[in-house]
XYZ file of C-alpha atoms in Angstrom:
565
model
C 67.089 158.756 -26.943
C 64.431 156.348 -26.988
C 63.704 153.543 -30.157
C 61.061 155.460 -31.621
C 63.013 158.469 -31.393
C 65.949 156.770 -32.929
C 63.956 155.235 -35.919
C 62.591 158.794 -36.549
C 66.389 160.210 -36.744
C 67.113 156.946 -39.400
C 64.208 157.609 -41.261
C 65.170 161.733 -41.102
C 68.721 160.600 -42.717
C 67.603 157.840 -44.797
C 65.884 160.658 -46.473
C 68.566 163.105 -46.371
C 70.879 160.975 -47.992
C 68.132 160.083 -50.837
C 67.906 164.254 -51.458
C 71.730 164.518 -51.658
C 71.203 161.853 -53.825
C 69.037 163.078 -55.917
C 70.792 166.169 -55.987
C 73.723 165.149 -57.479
C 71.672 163.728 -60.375
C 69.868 166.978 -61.272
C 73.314 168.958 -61.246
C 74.726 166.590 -63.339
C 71.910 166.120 -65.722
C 72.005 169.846 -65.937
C 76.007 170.097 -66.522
C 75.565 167.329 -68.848
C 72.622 167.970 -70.930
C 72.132 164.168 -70.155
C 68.238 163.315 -69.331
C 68.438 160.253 -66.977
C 65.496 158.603 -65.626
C 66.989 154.777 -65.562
C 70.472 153.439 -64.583
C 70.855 149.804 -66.200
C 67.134 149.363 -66.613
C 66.512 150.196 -62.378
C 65.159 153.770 -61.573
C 67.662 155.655 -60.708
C 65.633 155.761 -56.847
C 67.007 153.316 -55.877
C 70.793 154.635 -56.244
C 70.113 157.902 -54.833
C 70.755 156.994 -50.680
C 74.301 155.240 -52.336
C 75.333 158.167 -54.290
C 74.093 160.370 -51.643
C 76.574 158.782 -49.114
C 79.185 158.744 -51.953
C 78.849 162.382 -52.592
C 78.957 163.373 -49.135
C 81.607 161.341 -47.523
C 83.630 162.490 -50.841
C 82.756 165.934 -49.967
C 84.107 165.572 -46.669
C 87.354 163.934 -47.321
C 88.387 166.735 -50.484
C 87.690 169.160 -47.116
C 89.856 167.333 -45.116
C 92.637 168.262 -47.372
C 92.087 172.046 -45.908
C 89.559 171.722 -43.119
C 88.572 169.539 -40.384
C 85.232 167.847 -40.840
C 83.800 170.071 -37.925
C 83.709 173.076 -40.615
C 80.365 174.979 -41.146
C 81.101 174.459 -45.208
C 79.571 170.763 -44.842
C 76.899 171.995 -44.100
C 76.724 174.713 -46.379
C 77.960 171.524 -48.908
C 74.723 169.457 -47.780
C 72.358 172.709 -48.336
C 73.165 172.943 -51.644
C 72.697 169.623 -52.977
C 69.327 169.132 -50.854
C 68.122 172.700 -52.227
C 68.950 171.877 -55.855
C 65.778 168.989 -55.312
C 63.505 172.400 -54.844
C 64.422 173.615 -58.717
C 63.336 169.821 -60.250
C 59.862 168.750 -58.982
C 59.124 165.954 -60.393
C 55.873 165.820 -62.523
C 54.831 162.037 -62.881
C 52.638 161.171 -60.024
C 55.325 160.076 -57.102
C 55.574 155.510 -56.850
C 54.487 155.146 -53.492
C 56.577 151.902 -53.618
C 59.860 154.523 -53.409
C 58.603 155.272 -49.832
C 58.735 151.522 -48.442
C 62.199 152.372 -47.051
C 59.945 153.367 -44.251
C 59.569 149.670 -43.559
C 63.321 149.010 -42.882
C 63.029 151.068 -39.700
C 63.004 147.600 -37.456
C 66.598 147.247 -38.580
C 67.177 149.758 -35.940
C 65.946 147.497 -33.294
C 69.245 146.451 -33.330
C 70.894 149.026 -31.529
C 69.144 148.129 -28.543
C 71.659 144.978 -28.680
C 74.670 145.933 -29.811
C 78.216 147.282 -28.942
C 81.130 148.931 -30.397
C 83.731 146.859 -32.147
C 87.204 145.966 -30.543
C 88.783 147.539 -33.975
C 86.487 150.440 -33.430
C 87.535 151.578 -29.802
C 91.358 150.620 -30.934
C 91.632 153.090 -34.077
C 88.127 153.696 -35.821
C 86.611 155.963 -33.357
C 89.674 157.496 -33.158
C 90.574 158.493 -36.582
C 87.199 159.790 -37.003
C 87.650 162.029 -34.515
C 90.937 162.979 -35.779
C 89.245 163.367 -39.430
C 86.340 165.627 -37.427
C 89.003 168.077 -35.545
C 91.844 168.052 -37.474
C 92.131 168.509 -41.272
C 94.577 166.156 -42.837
C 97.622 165.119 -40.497
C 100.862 163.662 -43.077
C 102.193 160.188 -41.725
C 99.070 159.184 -39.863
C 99.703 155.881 -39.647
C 103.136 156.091 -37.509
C 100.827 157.320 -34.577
C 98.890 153.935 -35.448
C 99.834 151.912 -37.917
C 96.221 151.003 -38.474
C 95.270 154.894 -38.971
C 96.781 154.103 -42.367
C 93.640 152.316 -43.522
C 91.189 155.811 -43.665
C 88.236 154.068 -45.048
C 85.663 156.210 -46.439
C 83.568 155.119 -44.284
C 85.816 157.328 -41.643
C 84.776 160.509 -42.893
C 81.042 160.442 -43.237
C 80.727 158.767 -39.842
C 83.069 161.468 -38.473
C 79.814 164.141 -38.440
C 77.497 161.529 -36.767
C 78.967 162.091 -33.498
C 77.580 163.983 -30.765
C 80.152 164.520 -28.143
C 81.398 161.249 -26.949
C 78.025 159.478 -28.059
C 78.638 157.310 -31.066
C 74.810 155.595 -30.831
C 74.711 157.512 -35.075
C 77.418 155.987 -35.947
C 75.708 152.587 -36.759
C 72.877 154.154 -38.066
C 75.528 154.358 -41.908
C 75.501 150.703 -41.760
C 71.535 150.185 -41.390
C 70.896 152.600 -44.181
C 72.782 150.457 -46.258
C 71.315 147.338 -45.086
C 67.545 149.561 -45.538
C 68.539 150.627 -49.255
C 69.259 146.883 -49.958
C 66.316 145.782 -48.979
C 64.331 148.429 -50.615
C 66.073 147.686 -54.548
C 64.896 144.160 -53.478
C 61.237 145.139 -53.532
C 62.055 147.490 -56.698
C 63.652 144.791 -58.537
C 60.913 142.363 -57.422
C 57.947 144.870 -58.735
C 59.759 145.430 -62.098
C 58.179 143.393 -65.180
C 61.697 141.870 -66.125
C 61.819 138.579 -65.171
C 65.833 138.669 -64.466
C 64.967 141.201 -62.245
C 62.101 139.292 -60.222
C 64.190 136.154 -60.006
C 66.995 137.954 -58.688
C 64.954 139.417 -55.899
C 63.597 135.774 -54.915
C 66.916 134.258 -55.160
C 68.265 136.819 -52.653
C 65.298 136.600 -50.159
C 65.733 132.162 -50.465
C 69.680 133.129 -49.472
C 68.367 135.251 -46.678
C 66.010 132.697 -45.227
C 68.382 129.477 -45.720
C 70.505 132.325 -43.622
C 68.319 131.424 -40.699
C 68.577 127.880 -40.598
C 71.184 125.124 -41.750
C 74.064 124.215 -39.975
C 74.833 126.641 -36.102
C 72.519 128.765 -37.306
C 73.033 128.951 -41.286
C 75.255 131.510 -42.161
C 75.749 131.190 -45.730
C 76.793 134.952 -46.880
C 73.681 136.768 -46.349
C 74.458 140.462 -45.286
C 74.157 140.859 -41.218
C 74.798 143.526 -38.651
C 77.723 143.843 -37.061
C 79.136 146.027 -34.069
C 79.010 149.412 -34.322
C 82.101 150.923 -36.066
C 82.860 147.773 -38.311
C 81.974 148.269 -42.222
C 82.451 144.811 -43.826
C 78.720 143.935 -44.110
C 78.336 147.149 -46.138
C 81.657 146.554 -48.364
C 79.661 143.392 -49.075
C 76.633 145.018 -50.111
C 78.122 147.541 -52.053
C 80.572 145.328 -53.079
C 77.358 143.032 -54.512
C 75.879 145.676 -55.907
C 78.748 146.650 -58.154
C 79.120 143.165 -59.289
C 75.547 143.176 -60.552
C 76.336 146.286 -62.354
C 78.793 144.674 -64.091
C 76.604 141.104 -64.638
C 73.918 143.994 -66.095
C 76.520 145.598 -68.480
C 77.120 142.452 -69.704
C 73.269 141.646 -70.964
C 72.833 144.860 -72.016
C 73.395 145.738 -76.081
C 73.608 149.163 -75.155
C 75.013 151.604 -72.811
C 74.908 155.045 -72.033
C 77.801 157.176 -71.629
C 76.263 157.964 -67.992
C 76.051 153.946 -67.692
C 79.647 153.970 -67.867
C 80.233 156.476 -65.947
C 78.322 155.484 -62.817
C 79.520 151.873 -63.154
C 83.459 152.901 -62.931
C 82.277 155.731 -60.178
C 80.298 152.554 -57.936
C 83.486 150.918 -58.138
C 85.515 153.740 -57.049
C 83.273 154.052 -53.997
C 83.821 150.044 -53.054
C 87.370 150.936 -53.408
C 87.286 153.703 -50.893
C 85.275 151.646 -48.276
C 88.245 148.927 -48.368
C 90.999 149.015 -50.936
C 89.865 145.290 -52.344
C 87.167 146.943 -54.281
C 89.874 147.610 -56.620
C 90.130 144.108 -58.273
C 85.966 144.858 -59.532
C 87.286 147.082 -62.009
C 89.085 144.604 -64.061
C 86.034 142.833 -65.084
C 84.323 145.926 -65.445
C 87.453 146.939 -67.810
C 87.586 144.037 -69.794
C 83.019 143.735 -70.742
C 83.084 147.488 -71.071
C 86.021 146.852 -73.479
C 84.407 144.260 -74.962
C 81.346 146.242 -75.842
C 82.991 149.776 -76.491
C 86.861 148.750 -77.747
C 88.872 152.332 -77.566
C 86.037 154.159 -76.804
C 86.394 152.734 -73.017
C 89.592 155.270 -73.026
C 87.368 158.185 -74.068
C 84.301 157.049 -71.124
C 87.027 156.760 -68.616
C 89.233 160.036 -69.335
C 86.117 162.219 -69.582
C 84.806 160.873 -66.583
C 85.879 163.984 -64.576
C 84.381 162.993 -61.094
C 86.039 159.384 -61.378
C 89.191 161.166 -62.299
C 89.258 163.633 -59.587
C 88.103 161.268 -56.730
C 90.773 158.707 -57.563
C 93.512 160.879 -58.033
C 92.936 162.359 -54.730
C 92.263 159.841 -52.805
C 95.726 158.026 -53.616
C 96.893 161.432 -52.325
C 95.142 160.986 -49.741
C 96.831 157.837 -48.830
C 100.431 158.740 -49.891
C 99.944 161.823 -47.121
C 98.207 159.239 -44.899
C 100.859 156.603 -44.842
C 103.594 157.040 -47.878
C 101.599 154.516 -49.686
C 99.183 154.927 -52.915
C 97.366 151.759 -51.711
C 97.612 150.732 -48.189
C 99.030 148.097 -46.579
C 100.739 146.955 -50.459
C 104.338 147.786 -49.828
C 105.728 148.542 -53.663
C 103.152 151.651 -53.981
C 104.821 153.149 -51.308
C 106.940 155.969 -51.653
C 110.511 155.684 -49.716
C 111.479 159.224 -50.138
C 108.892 160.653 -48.013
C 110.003 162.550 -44.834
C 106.831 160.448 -43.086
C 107.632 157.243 -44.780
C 108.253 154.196 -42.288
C 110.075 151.261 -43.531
C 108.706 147.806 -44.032
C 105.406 149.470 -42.248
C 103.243 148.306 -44.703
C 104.469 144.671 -45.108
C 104.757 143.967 -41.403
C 100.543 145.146 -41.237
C 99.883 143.023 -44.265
C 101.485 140.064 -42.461
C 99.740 140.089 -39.079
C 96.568 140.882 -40.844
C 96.896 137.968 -43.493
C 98.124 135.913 -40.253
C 95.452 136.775 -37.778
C 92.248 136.106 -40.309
C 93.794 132.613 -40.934
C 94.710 131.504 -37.576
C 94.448 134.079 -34.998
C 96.151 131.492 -32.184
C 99.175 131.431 -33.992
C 100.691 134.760 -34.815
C 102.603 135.000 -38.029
C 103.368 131.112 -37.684
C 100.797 130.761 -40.307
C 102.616 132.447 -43.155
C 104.326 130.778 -45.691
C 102.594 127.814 -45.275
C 98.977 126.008 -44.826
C 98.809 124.430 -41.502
C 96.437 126.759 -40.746
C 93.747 125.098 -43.201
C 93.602 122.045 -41.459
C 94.988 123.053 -38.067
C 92.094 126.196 -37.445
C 90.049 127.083 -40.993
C 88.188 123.937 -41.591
C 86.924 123.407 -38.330
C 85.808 126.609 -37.935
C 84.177 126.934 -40.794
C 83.015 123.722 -41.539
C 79.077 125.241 -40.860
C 79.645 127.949 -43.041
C 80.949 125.755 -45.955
C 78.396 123.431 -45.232
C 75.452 126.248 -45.578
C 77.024 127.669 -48.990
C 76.834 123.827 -50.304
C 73.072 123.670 -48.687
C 72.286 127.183 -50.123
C 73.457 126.551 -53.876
C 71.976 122.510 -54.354
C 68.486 124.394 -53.371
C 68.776 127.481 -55.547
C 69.442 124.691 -58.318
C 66.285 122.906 -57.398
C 64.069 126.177 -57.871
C 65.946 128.000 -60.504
C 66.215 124.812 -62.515
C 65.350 125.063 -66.142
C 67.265 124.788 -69.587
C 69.609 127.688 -70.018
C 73.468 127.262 -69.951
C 74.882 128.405 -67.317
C 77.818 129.915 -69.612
C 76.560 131.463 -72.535
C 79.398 133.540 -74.179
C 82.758 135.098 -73.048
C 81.645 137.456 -70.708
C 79.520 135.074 -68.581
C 82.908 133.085 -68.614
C 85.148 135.987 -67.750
C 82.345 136.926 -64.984
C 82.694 133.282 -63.305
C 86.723 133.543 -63.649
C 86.822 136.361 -61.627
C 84.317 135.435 -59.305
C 86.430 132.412 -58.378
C 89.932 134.814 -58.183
C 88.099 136.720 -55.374
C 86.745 134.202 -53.376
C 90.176 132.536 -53.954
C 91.798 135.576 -53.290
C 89.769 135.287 -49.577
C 90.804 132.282 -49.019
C 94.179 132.677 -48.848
C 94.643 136.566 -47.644
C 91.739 137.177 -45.307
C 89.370 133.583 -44.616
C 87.446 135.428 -41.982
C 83.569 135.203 -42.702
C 83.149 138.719 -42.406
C 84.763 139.359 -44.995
C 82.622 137.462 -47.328
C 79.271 138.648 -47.814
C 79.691 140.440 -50.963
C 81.833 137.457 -51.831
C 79.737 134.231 -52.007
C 76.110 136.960 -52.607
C 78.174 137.428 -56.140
C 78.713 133.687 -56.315
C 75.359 132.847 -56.280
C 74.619 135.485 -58.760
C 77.072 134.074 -61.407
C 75.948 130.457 -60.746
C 72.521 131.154 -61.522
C 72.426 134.201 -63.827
C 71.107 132.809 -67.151
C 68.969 130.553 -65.047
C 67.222 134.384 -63.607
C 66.466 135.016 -67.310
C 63.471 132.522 -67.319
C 60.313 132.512 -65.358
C 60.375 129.864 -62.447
C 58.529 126.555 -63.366
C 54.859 126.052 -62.341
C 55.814 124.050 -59.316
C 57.474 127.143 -58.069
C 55.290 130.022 -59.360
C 53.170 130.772 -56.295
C 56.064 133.028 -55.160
C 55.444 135.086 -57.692
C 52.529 136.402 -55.985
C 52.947 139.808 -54.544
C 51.864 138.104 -50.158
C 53.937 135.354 -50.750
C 56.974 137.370 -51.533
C 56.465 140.367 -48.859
C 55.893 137.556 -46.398
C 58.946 136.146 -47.833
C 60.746 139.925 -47.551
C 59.111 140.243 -44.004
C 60.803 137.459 -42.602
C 64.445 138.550 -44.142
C 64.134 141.583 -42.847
C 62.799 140.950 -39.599
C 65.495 138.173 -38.857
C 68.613 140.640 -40.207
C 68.307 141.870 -36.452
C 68.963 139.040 -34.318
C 66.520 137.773 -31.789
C 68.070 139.327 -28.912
C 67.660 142.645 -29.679
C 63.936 142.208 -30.164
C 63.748 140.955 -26.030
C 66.328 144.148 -25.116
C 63.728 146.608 -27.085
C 60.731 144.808 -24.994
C 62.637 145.184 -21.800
C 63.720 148.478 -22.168
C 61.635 150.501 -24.626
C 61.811 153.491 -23.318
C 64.963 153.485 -22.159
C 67.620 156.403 -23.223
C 70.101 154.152 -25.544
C 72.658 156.787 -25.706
C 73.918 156.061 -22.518
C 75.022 152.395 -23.995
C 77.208 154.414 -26.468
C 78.724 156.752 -24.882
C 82.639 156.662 -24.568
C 83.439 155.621 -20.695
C 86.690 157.661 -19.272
C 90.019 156.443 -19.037
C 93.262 157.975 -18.191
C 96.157 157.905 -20.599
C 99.661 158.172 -19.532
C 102.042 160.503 -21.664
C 104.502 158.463 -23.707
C 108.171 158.471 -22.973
C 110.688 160.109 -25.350
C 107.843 160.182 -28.020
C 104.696 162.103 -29.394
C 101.601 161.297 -27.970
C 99.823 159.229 -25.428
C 99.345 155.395 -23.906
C 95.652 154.521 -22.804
C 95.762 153.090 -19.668
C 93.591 149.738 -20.826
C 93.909 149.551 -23.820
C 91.484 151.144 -25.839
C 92.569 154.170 -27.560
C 88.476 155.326 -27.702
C 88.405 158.873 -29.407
C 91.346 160.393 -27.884
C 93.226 161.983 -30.883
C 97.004 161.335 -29.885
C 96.768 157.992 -28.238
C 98.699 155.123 -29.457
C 99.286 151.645 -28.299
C 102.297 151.239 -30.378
C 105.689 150.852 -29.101
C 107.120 152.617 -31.992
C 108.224 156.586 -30.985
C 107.307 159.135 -33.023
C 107.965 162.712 -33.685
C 105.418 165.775 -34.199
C 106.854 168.261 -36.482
C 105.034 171.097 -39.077
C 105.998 170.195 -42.505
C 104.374 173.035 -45.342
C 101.949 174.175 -42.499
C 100.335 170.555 -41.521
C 100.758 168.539 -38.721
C 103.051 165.625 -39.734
C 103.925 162.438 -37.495
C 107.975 161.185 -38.605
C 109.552 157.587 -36.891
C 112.080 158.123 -34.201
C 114.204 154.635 -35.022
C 113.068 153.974 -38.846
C 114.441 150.392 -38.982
C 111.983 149.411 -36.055
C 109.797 147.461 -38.542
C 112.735 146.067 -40.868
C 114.454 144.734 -38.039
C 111.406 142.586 -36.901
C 110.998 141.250 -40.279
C 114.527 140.407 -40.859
C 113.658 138.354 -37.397
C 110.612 136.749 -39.474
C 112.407 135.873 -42.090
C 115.387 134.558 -39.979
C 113.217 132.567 -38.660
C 111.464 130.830 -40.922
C 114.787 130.278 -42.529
C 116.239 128.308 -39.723
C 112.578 125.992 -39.995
């Protein structure tokens, strides 16, 4: 599998995504009787490879309720919703601008530098096989306890395997990154000003990216190693938020408005659980726009209804919990359910993205700021400082940068999330979605204006795809440019393919210890010391603790000791 051949296979399901897309918006136009041609004053394009992913992947994981993803029906489920494009031809002459995605192909460059993620060859490879061959297994997470998570992102990159070559996986992540890029050059093309200042201000984020303090990193989205979805939560995670900054300019919305916005949500929710805090803002402008009749958008919203009811399912039969790791949604009366589980994973997570030297020394207290955060950070502080004095300096003019009750309910929340990532997960890549949102708030009203003459030239249509060239050129670091030189024609598969290992069967307990390790893609490997049973509960596999106080007893240990400090 050579680059070009790789970029053609990106390109191939860039495209398929965009028709699933599409899809889904001429079956529910036609359910609906609803005629929609513009989503928050952006053509509805430019969702379709975001919905396409969130209709698939959705598609997949109701399946996995009955079926293992491996089942013929997903691809009778992708047939019909890239068929249904065959019955709605579309009779404007076709925007050649919505076939620049064709430009993001050097995004895929990257592969030819890249590896698969510790968490990846520890738990996400493996559930996805699990979610690929089995369908849904009850207590999950006692094989694992990090099986409890089940991202979304699981299922859809469960059916971009072939065999033990995972080189397809990463390709989910670069379509995101490509579909960014392209509503850049939408938004930048569109006569709004808001929306051509926003564009700039992302691409002068981007390029202060490249420079500044070790490198720059100021929150700009990146690619990370294959299996890892946190530059993508960001993105999405972004994209929501300006949803929600759009709601709040516009006088009115459409029921199918409303209905996307609390379905885009939904989806950042299902890529990682945090995504959940976006719909109280969205809540509370919608409210303030709609009063009651937000009840009426949200209970006839049958797709948001659906999805979110099942995926809590999902997660109760996953791990006991309605929201994984938060311990009180759990349910204690479950045959599968493991005590104190859920806190004892919140802990070591909250402990190890604060000061991964320490262990859980760095809970309940914040030695860890001074002791580990700051100086590893200090760069990345210093580049969001650098970032926002220079956006000031071009997107200077008169307007306020509070102008009613919304714009100060969008900047409270703003500052609850990044505050919120301070002090439960202060690990940069975490924050994309973060500090991109922060930057939006700042300088909202100022996007409203045209730029002042000083600044104007980058209005012109070289200046800003020389400006977009450079972005997306330097997304893919510099390294993977000199590994495509070197080896060009070089079959990259063999870089992700899944070595062999032998696993050693586990004593007195379901399952299977890899013998380095890495758990990889084998189904009923563990590296927890926790036994487990296998038992069939109402015809499904289901994974019960041997010694259920296992977890209790080591935080009655934490909590002893901290006591005795």
């Amino acid at each position: 599998m050579t680059f070009i051949e790789t970029a053609l296979i990106y390109l191939l399901i860039y495209t398929l995504f965009v028709l699933i897309g599409r899809g889904f918006f001429i079956i529910y136009s036609k359910l609906t009787n609803r005629k929609v041609d513009e989503l928050f004053k952006v053509d509805k394009f430019y969702f379709y490879l975001f919905t396409g992913v969130f209709v698939l992947s959705n598609c997949i994981f109701i399946l996995n309720f009955f079926l293992p993803a491996k089942s013929n029906i997903i691809i009778f489920v992708i047939l019909i919703f890239v068929t249904t494009n065959f019955f709605r031809i579309p009779k404007k002459s076709f925007n050649k601008n919505k076939l620049l995605y064709i430009f993001t192909t050097p995004l895929v460059v990257s592969i030819f530098n890249n590896n698969g993620s510790t968490d990846s060859f520890m738990y996400h490879f493996a559930n996805q096989k699990i979610i690929f061959e089995e369908k849904i297994i009850l207590g999950m997470s006692n094989l694992t306890e990090t099986l409890g998570y089940a991202s979304i992102f699981e299922y859809i990159s469960s059916i971009f395997w072939l065999d033990d070559i995972y080189t397809y996986v990463q390709l989910i992540n670069l379509l995101f990154i490509g579909a960014f890029y392209h509503l850049i050059i939408h938004l930048f093309n569109n006569k709004n000003y808001y929306f051509k200042n926003l564009s700039l201000l992302i691409l002068i984020v981007g390029i202060i990216d490249n420079f500044g303090f070790d490198g720059g990193r100021n929150g700009f989205i990146f690619i990370q190693e294959v299996g890892k979805f946190d530059a993508s939560f960001g993105i999405v995670f972004f994209i929501c938020f300006l949803i929600i900054t759009l709601i709040n300019y516009q006088k009115i919305l459409t029921s199918t408005e409303i209905h996307f916005a609390f379905l885009a949500v939904t989806f950042l929710s299902q890529i990682k659980p945090f995504g959940y805090i976006l719909f109280f803002p969205l809540f509370f402008i919608i409210y303030n726009k709609t009063k009651l009749k937000v009840f009426n958008y949200l209970f006839r919203n049958y797709i948001f209804l659906l999805v979110n009811v099942l995926w809590l399912l999902k997660s109760v039969l996953n791990n006991s919990c309605m929201i994984y790791p938060v311990q009180f949604t759990c349910f204690k009366n479950l045959p599968w359910h493991f005590p104190g589980q859920a806190k004892l994973i919140s802990l070591r997570a909250i402990s190890n993205n604060r000061d991964p030297n320490v262990g859980l020394q760095s809970i309940g207290n914040m030695n860890w700021v001074t002791n580990y955060w700051i100086n590893e950070n200090t760069s990345y502080i210093l580049n969001i400082i650098l970032t926002i004095l220079i956006l000031f300096i071009i997107f200077k003019n008169k307007n306020r940068f509070i102008d009613n009750f919304n714009d100060f309910n969008l900047f409270f929340f703003t500052f609850v999330y990044i505050a919120l990532w301070f002090f439960y997960f202060p690990n940069y890549r975490f924050a994309t979605g973060y500090f991109l949102s922060l930057y939006l708030i700042i300088f909202s009203r100022k996007l409203l204006s045209p730029l002042n003459s000083f600044y104007k030239i980058i209005y012109q249509k070289n200046v800003f795809y020389i400006l977009f060239t450079f972005c997306l050129l330097f997304t893919v670091r510099v390294d993977s440019y000199r590994s495509l030189i070197s080896n060009y024609s070089d079959d990259i598969s063999i870089r992700y393919t899944i070595p062999d290992q032998n696993y050693i069967k586990r004593l007195d307990s379901f399952g299977v210890y890899p013998e380095n390790f890495y758990c990889f893609i084998n189904t009923q490997c563990s590296i927890s010391d926790q036994k487990i049973d296998e038992k069939i509960l109402y015809n499904y596999k289901t994974y019960t603790p041997v010694n259920k106080s296992v977890n209790e007893d080591i935080l009655d240990n934490i909590n002893d000791t901290e006591s005795s400090k």
